[in-house]
GROMACS .gro file of N, CA and C in nm:
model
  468
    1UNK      N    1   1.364   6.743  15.885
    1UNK     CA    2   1.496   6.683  15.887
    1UNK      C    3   1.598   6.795  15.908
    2UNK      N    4   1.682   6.811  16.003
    2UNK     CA    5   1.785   6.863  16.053
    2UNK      C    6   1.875   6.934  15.909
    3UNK      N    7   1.998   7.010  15.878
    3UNK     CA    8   2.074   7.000  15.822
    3UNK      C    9   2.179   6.912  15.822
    4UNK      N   10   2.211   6.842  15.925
    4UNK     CA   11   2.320   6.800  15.962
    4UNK      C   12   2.252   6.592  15.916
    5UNK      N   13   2.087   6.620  15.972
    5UNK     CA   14   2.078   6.468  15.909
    5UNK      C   15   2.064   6.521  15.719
    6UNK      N   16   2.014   6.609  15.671
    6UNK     CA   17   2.015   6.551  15.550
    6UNK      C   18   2.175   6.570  15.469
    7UNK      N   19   2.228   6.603  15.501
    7UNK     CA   20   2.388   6.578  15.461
    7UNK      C   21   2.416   6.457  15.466
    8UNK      N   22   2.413   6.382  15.602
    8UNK     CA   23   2.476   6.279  15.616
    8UNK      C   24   2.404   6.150  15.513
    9UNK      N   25   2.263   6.237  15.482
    9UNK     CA   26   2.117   6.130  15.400
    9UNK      C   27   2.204   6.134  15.286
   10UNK      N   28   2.250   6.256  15.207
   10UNK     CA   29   2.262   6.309  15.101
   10UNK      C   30   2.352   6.280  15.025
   11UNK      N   31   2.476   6.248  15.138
   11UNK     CA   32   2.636   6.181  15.130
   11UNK      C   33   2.600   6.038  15.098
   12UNK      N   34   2.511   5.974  15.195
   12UNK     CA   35   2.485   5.845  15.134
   12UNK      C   36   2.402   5.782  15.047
   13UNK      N   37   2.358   5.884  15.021
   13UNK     CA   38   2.296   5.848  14.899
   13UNK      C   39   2.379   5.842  14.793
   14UNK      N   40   2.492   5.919  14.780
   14UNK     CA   41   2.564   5.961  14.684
   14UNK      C   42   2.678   5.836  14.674
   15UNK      N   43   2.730   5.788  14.780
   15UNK     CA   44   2.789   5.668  14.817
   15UNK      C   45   2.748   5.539  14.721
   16UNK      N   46   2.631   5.569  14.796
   16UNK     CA   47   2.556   5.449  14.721
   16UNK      C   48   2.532   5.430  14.601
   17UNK      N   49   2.505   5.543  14.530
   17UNK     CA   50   2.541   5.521  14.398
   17UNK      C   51   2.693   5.530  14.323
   18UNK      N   52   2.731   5.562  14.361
   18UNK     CA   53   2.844   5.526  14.324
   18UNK      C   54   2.907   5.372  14.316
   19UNK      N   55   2.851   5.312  14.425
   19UNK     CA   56   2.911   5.162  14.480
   19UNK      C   57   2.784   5.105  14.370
   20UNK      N   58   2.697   5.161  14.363
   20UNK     CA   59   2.631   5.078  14.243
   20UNK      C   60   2.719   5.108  14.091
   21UNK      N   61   2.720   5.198  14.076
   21UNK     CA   62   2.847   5.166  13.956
   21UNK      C   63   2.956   5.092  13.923
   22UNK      N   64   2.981   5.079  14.051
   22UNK     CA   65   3.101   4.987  14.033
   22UNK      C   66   3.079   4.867  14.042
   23UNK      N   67   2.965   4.834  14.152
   23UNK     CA   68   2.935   4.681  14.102
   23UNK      C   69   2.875   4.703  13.953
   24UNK      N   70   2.823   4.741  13.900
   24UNK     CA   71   2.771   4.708  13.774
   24UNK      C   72   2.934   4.697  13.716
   25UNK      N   73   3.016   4.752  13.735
   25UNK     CA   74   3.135   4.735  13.660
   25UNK      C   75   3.221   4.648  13.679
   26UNK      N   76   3.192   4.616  13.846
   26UNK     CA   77   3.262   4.473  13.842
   26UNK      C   78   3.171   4.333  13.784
   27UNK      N   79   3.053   4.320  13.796
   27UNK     CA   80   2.941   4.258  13.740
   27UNK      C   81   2.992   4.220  13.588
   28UNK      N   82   3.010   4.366  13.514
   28UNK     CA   83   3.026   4.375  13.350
   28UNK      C   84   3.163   4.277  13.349
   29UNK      N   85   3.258   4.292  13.409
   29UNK     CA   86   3.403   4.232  13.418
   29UNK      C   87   3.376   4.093  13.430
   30UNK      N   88   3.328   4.077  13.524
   30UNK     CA   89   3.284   3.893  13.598
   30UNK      C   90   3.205   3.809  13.478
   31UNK      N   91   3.129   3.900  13.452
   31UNK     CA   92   3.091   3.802  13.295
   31UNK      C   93   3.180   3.807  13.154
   32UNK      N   94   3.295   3.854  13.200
   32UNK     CA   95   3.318   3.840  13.062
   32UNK      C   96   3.355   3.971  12.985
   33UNK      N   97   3.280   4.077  13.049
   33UNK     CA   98   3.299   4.204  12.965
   33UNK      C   99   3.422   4.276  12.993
   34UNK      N  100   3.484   4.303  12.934
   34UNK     CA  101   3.614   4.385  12.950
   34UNK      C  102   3.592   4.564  12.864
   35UNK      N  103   3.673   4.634  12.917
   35UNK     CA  104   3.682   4.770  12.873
   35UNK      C  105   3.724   4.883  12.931
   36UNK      N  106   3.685   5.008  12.879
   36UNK     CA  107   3.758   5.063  12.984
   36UNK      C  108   3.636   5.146  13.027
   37UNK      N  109   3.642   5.192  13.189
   37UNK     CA  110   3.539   5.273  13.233
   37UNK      C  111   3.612   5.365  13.296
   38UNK      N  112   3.446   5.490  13.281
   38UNK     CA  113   3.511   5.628  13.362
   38UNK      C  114   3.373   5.662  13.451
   39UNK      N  115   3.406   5.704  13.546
   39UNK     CA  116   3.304   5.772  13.644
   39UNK      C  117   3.394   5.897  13.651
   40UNK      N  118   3.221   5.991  13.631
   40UNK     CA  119   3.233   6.135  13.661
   40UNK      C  120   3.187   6.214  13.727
   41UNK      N  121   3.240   6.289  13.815
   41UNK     CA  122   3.108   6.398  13.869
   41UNK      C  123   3.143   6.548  13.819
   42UNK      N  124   3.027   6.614  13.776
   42UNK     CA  125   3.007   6.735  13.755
   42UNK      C  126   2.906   6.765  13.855
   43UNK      N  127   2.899   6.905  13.868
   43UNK     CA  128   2.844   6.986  13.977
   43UNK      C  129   2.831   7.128  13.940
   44UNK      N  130   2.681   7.162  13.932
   44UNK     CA  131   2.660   7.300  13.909
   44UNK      C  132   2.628   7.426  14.001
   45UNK      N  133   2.679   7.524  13.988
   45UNK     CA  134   2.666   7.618  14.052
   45UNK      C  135   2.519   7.594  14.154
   46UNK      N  136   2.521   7.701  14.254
   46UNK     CA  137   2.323   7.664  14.319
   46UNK      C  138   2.222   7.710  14.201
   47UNK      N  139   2.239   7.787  14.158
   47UNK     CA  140   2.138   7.844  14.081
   47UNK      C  141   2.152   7.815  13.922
   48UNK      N  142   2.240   7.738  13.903
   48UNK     CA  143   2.244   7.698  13.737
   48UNK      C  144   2.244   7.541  13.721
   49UNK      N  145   2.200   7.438  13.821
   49UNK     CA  146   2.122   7.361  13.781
   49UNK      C  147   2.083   7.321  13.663
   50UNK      N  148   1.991   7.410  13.609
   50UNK     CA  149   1.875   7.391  13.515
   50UNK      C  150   1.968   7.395  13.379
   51UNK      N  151   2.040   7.494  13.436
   51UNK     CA  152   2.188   7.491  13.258
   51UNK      C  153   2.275   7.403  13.244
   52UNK      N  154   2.314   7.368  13.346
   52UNK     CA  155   2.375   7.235  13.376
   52UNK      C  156   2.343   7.137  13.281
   53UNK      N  157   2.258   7.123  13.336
   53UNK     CA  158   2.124   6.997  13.302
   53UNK      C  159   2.082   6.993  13.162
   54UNK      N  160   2.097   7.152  13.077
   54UNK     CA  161   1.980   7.161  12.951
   54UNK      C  162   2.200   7.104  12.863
   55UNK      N  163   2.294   7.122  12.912
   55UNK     CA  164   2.382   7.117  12.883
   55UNK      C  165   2.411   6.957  12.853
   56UNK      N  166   2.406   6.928  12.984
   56UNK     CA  167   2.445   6.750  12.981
   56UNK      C  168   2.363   6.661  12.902
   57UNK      N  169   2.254   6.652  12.902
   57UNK     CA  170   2.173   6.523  12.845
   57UNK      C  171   2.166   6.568  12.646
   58UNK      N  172   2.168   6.654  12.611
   58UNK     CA  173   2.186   6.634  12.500
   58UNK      C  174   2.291   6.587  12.470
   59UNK      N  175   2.447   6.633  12.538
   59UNK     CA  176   2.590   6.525  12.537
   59UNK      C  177   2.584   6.448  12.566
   60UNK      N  178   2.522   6.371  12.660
   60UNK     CA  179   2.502   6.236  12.707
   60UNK      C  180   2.427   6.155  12.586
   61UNK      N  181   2.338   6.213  12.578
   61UNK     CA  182   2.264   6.115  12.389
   61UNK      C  183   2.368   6.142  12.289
   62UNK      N  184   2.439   6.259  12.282
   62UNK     CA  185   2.518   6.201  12.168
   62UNK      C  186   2.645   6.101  12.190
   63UNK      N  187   2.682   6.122  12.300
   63UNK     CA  188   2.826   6.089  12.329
   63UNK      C  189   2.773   5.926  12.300
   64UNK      N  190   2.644   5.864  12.325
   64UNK     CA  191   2.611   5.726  12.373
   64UNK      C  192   2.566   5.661  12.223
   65UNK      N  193   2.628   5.753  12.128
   65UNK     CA  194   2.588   5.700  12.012
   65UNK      C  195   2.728   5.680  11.925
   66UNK      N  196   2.802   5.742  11.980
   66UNK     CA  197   2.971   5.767  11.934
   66UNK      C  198   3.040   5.628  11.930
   67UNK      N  199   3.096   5.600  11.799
   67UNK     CA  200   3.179   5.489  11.796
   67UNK      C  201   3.284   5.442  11.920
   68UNK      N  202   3.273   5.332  11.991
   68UNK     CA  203   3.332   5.351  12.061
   68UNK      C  204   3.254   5.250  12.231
   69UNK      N  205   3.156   5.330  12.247
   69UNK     CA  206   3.106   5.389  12.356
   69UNK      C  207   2.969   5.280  12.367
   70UNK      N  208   3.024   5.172  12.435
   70UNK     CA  209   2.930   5.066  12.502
   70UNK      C  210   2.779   5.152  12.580
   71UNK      N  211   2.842   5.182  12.666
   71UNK     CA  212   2.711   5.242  12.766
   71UNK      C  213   2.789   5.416  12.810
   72UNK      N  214   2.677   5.487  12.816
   72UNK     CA  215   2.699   5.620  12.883
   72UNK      C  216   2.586   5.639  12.971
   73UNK      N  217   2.585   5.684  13.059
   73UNK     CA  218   2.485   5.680  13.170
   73UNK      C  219   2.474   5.814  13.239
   74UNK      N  220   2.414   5.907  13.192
   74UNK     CA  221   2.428   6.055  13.296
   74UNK      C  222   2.305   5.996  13.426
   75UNK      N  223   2.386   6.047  13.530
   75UNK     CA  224   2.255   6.063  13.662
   75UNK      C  225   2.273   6.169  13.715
   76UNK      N  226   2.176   6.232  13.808
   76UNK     CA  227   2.172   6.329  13.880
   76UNK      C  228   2.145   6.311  14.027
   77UNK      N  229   2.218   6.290  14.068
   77UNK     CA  230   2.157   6.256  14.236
   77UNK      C  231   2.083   6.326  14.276
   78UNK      N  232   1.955   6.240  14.366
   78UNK     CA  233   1.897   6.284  14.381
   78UNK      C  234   1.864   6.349  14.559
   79UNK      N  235   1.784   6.454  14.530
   79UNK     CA  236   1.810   6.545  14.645
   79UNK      C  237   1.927   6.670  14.660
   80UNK      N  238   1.983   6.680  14.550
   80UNK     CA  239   2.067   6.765  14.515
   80UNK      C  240   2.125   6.752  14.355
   81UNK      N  241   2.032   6.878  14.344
   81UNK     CA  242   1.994   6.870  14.166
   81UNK      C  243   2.130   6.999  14.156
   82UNK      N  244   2.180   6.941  14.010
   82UNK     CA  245   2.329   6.988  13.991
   82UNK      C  246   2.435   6.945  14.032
   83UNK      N  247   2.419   6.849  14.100
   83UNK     CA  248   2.520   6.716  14.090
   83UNK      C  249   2.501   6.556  14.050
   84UNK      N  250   2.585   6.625  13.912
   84UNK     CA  251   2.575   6.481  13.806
   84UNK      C  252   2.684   6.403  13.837
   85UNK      N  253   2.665   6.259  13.809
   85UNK     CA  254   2.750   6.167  13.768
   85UNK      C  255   2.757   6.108  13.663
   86UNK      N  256   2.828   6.057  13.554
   86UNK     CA  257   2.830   5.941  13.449
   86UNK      C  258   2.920   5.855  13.474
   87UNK      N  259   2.886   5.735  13.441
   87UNK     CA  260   2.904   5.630  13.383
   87UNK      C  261   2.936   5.571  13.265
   88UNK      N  262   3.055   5.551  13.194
   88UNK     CA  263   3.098   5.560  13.106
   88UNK      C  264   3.182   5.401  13.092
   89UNK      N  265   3.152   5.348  12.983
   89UNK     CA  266   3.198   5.207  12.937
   89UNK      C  267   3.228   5.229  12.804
   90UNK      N  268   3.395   5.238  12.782
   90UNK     CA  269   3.382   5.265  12.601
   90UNK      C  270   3.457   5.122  12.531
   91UNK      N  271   3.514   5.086  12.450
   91UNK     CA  272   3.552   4.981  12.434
   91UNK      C  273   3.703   4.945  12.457
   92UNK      N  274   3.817   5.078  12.442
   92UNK     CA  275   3.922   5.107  12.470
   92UNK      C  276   3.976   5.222  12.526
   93UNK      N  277   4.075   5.259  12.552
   93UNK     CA  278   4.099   5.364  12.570
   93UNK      C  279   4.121   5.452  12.482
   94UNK      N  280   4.161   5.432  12.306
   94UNK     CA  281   4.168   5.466  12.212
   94UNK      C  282   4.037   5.543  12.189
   95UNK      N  283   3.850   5.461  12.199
   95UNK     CA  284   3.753   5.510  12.176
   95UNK      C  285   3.706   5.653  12.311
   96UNK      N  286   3.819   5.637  12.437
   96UNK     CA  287   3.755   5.764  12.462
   96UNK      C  288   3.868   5.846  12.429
   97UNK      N  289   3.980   5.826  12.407
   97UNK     CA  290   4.080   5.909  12.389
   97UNK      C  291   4.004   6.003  12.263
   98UNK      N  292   3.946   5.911  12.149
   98UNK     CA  293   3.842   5.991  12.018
   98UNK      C  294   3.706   6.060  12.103
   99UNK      N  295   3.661   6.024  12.176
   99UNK     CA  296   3.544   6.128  12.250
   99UNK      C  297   3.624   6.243  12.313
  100UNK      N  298   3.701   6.187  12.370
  100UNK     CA  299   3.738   6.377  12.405
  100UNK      C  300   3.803   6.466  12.300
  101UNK      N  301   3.794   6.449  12.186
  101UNK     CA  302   3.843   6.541  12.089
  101UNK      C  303   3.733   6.538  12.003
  102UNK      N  304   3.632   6.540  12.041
  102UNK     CA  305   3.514   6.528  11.932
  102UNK      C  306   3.450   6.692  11.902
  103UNK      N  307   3.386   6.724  11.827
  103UNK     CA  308   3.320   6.845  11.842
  103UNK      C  309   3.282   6.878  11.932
  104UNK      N  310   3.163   6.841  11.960
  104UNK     CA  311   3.070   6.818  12.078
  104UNK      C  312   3.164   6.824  12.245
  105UNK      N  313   3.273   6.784  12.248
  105UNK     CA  314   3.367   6.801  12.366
  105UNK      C  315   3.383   6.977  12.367
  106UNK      N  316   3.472   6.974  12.242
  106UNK     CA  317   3.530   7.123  12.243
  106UNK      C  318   3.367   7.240  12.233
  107UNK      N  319   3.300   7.162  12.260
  107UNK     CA  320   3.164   7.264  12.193
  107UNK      C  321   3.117   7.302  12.346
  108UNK      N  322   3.118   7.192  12.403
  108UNK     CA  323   3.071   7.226  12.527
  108UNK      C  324   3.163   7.250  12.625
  109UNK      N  325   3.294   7.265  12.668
  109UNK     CA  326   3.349   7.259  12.762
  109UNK      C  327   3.392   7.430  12.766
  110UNK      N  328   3.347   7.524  12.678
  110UNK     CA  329   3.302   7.690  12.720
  110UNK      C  330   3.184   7.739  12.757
  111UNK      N  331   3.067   7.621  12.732
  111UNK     CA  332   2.958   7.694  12.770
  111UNK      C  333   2.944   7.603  12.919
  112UNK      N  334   3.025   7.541  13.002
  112UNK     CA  335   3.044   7.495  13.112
  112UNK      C  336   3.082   7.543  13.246
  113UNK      N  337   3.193   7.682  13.193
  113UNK     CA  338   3.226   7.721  13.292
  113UNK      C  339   3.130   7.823  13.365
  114UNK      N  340   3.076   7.878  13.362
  114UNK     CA  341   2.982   7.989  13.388
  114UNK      C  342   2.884   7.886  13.476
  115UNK      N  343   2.879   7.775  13.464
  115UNK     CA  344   2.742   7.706  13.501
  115UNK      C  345   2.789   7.618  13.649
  116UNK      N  346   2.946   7.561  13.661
  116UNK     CA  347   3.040   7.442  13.734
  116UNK      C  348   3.044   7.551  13.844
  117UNK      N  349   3.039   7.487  13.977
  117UNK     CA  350   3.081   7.525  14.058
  117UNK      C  351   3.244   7.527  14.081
  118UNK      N  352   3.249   7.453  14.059
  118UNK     CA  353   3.439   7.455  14.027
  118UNK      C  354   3.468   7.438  13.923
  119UNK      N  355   3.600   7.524  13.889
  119UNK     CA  356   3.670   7.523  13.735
  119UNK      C  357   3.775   7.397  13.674
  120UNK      N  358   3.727   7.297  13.789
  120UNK     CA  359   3.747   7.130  13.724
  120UNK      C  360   3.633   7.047  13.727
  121UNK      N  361   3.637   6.947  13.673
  121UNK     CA  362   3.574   6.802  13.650
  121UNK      C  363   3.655   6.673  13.728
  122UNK      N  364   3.613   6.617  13.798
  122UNK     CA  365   3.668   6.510  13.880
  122UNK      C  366   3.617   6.396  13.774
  123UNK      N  367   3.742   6.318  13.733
  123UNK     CA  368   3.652   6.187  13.663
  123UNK      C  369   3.784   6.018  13.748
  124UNK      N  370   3.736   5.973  13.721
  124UNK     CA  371   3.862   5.855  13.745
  124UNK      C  372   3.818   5.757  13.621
  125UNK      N  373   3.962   5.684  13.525
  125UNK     CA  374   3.911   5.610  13.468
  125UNK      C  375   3.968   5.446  13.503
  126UNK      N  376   3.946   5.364  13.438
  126UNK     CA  377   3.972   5.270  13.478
  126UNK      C  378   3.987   5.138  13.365
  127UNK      N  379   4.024   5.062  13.350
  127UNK     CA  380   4.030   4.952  13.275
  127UNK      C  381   4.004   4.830  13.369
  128UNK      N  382   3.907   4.757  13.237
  128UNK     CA  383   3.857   4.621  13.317
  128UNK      C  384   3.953   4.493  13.251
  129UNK      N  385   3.961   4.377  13.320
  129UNK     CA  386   4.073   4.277  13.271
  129UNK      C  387   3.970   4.163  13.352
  130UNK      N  388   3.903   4.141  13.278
  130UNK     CA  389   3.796   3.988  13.317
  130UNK      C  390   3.905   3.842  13.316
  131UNK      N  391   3.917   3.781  13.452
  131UNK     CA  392   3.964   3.700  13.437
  131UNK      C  393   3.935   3.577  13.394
  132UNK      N  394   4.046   3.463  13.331
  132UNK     CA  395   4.019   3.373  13.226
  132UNK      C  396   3.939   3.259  13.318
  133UNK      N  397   3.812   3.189  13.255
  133UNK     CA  398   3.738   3.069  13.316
  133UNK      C  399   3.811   2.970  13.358
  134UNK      N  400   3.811   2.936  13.427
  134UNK     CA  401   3.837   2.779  13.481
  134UNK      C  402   3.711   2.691  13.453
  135UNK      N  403   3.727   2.541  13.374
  135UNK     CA  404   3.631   2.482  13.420
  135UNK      C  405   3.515   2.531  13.394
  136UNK      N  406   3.461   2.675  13.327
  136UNK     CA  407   3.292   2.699  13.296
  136UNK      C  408   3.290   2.767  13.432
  137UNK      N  409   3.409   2.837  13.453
  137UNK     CA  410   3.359   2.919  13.587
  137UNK      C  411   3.454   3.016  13.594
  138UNK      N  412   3.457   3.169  13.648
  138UNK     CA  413   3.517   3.252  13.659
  138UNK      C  414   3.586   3.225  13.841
  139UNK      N  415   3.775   3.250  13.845
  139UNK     CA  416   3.808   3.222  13.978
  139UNK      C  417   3.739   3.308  14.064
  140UNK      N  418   3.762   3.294  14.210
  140UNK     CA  419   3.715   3.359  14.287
  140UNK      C  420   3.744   3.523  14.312
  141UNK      N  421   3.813   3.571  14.234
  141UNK     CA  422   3.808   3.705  14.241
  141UNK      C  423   3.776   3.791  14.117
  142UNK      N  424   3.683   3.654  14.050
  142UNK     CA  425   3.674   3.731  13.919
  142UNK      C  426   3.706   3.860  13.796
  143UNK      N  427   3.858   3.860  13.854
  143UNK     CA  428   3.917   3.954  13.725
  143UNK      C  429   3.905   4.092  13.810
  144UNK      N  430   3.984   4.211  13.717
  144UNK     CA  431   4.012   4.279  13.855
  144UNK      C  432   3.975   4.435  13.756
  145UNK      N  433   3.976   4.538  13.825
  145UNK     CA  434   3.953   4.680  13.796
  145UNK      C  435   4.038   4.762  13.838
  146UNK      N  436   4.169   4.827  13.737
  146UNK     CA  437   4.276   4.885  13.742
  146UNK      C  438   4.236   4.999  13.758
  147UNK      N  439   4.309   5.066  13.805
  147UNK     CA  440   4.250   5.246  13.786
  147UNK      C  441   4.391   5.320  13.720
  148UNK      N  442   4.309   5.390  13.608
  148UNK     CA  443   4.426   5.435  13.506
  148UNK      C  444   4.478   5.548  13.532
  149UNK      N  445   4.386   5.622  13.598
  149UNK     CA  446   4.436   5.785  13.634
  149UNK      C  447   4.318   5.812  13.783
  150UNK      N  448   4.340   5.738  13.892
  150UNK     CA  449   4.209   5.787  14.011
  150UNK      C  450   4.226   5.895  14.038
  151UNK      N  451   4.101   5.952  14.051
  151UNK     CA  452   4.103   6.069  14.118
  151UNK      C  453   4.135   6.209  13.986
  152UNK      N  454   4.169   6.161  13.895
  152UNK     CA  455   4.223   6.260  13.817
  152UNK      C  456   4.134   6.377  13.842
  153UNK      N  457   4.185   6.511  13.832
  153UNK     CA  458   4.113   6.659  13.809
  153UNK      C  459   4.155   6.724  13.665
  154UNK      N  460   4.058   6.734  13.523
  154UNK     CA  461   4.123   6.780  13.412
  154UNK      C  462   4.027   6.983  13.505
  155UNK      N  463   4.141   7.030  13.488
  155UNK     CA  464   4.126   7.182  13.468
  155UNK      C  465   4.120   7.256  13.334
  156UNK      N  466   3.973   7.331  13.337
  156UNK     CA  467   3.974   7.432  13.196
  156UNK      C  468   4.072   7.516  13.157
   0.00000   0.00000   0.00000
């Protein structure tokens, strides 16, 4: 495979998961579920991967146990290891406003830099607003997904 095809493989793969997040998030909305969500990507240096990695999933199990915090979901796309995404469903914005001041935040966001290819984190968050049934049925645009800060970049 070319360079130029596995980029374009690599991009869509990455696409694609992403658009699967969000249907799961519009999905979560359409039934009913309301909250607030964040998608993230982190990205590790070429060669620190593996620190990356020994970094995230122990935060990811704790963070997914934290008052608050419906679902947390770390992934790693695949075909290009050191670029993570999460998935994040907490119950308010109040419960992540309390995750980012947790120990575990301030614990890890120094042993991060050495490892990030860039000295930000791209996250966007979002709030869900499930719209009200009609009739034993959700309308046709079933409730909608605000974005609270897109695109945001928090810098260390």
């Amino acid at each position: 495979m070319s360079d130029m095809d596995r980029r374009a493989f690599v991009a869509a793969a990455a696409v694609g998961g992403v658009a699967a997040v969000v249907l799961a998030a519009s999905s979560a909305m359409a039934a009913g579920q309301t909250g607030y969500f964040v998608i993230a990507e982190i990205v590790s240096k070429k060669d620190k991967a593996d620190d990356l990695r020994a970094l995230l999933v122990p935060f990811a199990e704790k963070s997914a146990k934290e008052p608050g915090c419906l679902v947390y979901t770390l992934m790693e796309v695949i075909g290009e290891p050191g670029r993570f995404l999460t998935f994040e469903r907490w119950t308010d914005k109040a419960a992540l406003e309390g995750h980012m001041v947790t120990p575990e935040i301030k614990a890890i966001v120094p042993k991060l830099e050495p490892v990030l290819a860039s000295r930000s984190l791209s996250f966007s968050s979002m709030r869900a607003r499930a719209a009200k049934p009609t009739a034993g049925r959700l309308p046709p645009n079933g409730g909608s997904l605000v974005p609270e800060r897109p695109g945001t970049t928090l810098d260390r």
